[in-house]
Amino acid sequence: MAISTYKVFLMHKASGSDSYEKLIDIKDYPDLGGAPEMLDTTTLSDKATTSIPGIQQMDALAFTANYTSADYEKVQALEGKEGDYAVWFGGTENLGVVTPTGSDGKFEFKGTPSVYVNGAGVNEVVGMTITFAASTPVTKASA
């Protein structure tokens, strides 16, 4: 069964902790992987090109969020420091409070974040982008 993007969370494991906590609320998330580069194996005897998969291509992981001074400073304090991050799908809701559970999947990676405020125009919400330089592949955590 398909799932909605409602209750998708950007998570962070605080230094010295074994558990994840929600970093900030996000508006979108990037592809959590990428296609491998194709290595050409074509010979002069082949009628069509042939290839084998090479190294997986992974772009920077960019998330967008609504700008608040507190959220900006929270991410900015992590800049230049490698940490454990994850995207969790699924949560519970009780009396209007949403709690991340990752019940529909947890995708983890190590990375170094940076943050900047996005440009905007008249009558728009101010946004920010959090970009991670991933130092490990994004992997689905075992249940």
Coordinates of C-alpha atoms in Angstrom, one line a residue:
M1 CA 0.0 0.0 0.0
A2 CA 1.2 3.5 -0.8
I3 CA 2.0 6.0 1.9
S4 CA 1.7 9.8 2.1
T5 CA 4.4 12.3 2.7
Y6 CA 2.5 13.3 5.9
K7 CA 4.7 12.3 8.8
V8 CA 8.1 12.3 7.1
F9 CA 10.8 13.6 9.4
L10 CA 14.5 14.7 9.2
M11 CA 16.1 13.1 12.2
H12 CA 19.5 13.6 13.9
K13 CA 21.4 11.6 16.4
A14 CA 22.8 14.0 19.1
S15 CA 26.5 13.6 19.9
G16 CA 27.0 10.9 22.4
S17 CA 23.4 9.6 22.0
D18 CA 22.2 6.3 20.6
S19 CA 18.8 7.5 19.7
Y20 CA 17.5 9.9 17.0
E21 CA 15.4 13.0 17.6
K22 CA 13.6 15.2 15.1
L23 CA 16.0 17.9 13.9
I24 CA 13.5 20.4 12.4
D25 CA 10.3 20.2 10.4
I26 CA 10.9 19.9 6.6
K27 CA 8.9 20.8 3.6
D28 CA 10.5 18.3 1.2
Y29 CA 13.3 15.8 1.0
P30 CA 15.7 14.7 -1.8
D31 CA 16.1 11.4 -3.6
L32 CA 17.6 9.0 -1.0
G33 CA 19.9 7.4 -3.5
G34 CA 20.9 7.6 -7.1
A35 CA 21.5 5.5 -10.3
P36 CA 24.9 4.0 -10.6
E37 CA 27.2 5.3 -13.4
M38 CA 27.2 2.9 -16.4
L39 CA 30.6 1.5 -17.3
D40 CA 30.8 0.8 -21.1
T41 CA 31.7 -2.8 -21.9
T42 CA 30.9 -2.6 -25.6
T43 CA 33.2 -4.4 -28.0
L44 CA 33.5 -4.2 -31.7
S45 CA 31.6 -7.5 -31.9
D46 CA 28.5 -6.1 -30.1
K47 CA 25.5 -5.0 -32.2
A48 CA 24.5 -2.6 -29.4
T49 CA 26.2 -0.9 -26.5
T50 CA 26.6 -2.9 -23.3
S51 CA 27.4 -1.8 -19.8
I52 CA 27.8 -2.8 -16.2
P53 CA 26.9 -0.7 -13.2
G54 CA 29.6 1.3 -11.6
I55 CA 29.7 3.5 -8.5
Q56 CA 26.4 5.0 -7.4
Q57 CA 26.1 8.6 -8.2
M58 CA 24.9 10.7 -5.2
D59 CA 24.2 14.4 -5.3
A60 CA 24.1 16.6 -2.2
L61 CA 21.1 15.9 -0.1
A62 CA 19.1 19.1 0.0
F63 CA 16.0 19.6 2.3
T64 CA 13.9 22.7 2.4
A65 CA 12.2 24.1 5.5
N66 CA 10.3 27.2 6.6
Y67 CA 12.8 29.7 8.1
T68 CA 12.7 30.4 11.8
S69 CA 15.7 31.9 13.6
A70 CA 15.7 29.0 16.1
D71 CA 15.7 26.3 13.4
Y72 CA 18.4 28.1 11.4
E73 CA 20.6 28.4 14.5
K74 CA 20.0 24.7 15.4
V75 CA 21.2 23.6 12.0
Q76 CA 24.0 26.2 11.8
A77 CA 25.4 24.9 15.1
L78 CA 26.0 21.5 13.3
E79 CA 27.8 22.9 10.3
G80 CA 31.2 21.5 9.6
K81 CA 30.6 18.5 11.9
E82 CA 29.9 15.1 10.6
G83 CA 26.9 13.4 12.3
D84 CA 24.3 10.7 12.0
Y85 CA 21.1 11.7 10.2
A86 CA 18.1 9.9 8.9
V87 CA 14.8 10.3 7.1
W88 CA 11.9 8.5 8.9
F89 CA 8.6 7.6 7.3
G90 CA 5.7 7.2 9.7
G91 CA 4.6 8.5 13.1
T92 CA 1.8 8.6 15.5
E93 CA -0.5 11.5 16.4
N94 CA -2.1 12.0 19.8
L95 CA -4.1 15.1 20.7
G96 CA -2.5 17.0 17.8
V97 CA 1.0 16.1 18.7
V98 CA 2.9 14.2 15.9
T99 CA 5.7 11.9 17.1
P100 CA 8.2 10.2 14.6
T101 CA 8.3 6.4 14.8
G102 CA 9.8 5.4 11.4
S103 CA 7.2 2.7 11.2
D104 CA 7.2 2.9 7.4
G105 CA 10.9 3.0 7.0
K106 CA 14.1 4.6 8.2
F107 CA 16.9 5.7 5.9
E108 CA 20.2 6.6 7.6
F109 CA 23.4 8.3 6.5
K110 CA 26.4 10.1 7.9
G111 CA 26.9 13.7 6.6
T112 CA 27.9 17.2 7.2
P113 CA 25.2 19.8 7.0
S114 CA 25.1 23.4 5.9
V115 CA 22.2 25.9 5.8
Y116 CA 21.2 29.0 4.0
V117 CA 18.2 31.2 3.7
N118 CA 16.4 31.1 0.3
G119 CA 15.6 34.2 -1.8
A120 CA 12.0 35.2 -1.8
G121 CA 9.6 37.8 -3.3
V122 CA 6.5 39.7 -2.3
N123 CA 4.0 37.8 -0.2
E124 CA 6.0 34.6 0.2
V125 CA 7.0 32.4 3.1
V126 CA 10.7 32.8 4.0
G127 CA 12.4 29.4 3.5
M128 CA 15.8 27.8 4.1
T129 CA 17.7 25.0 2.5
I130 CA 19.7 22.4 4.5
T131 CA 22.3 20.6 2.4
F132 CA 24.2 17.5 3.5
A133 CA 27.5 16.4 2.1
A134 CA 26.9 12.6 2.6
S135 CA 30.0 10.7 3.8
T136 CA 28.2 7.3 3.6
P137 CA 25.6 5.9 1.3
V138 CA 22.0 6.3 2.4
T139 CA 20.9 2.9 3.7
K140 CA 17.5 1.5 4.8
A141 CA 17.8 0.6 8.5
S142 CA 16.7 -2.9 9.4
A143 CA 13.4 -3.1 11.3

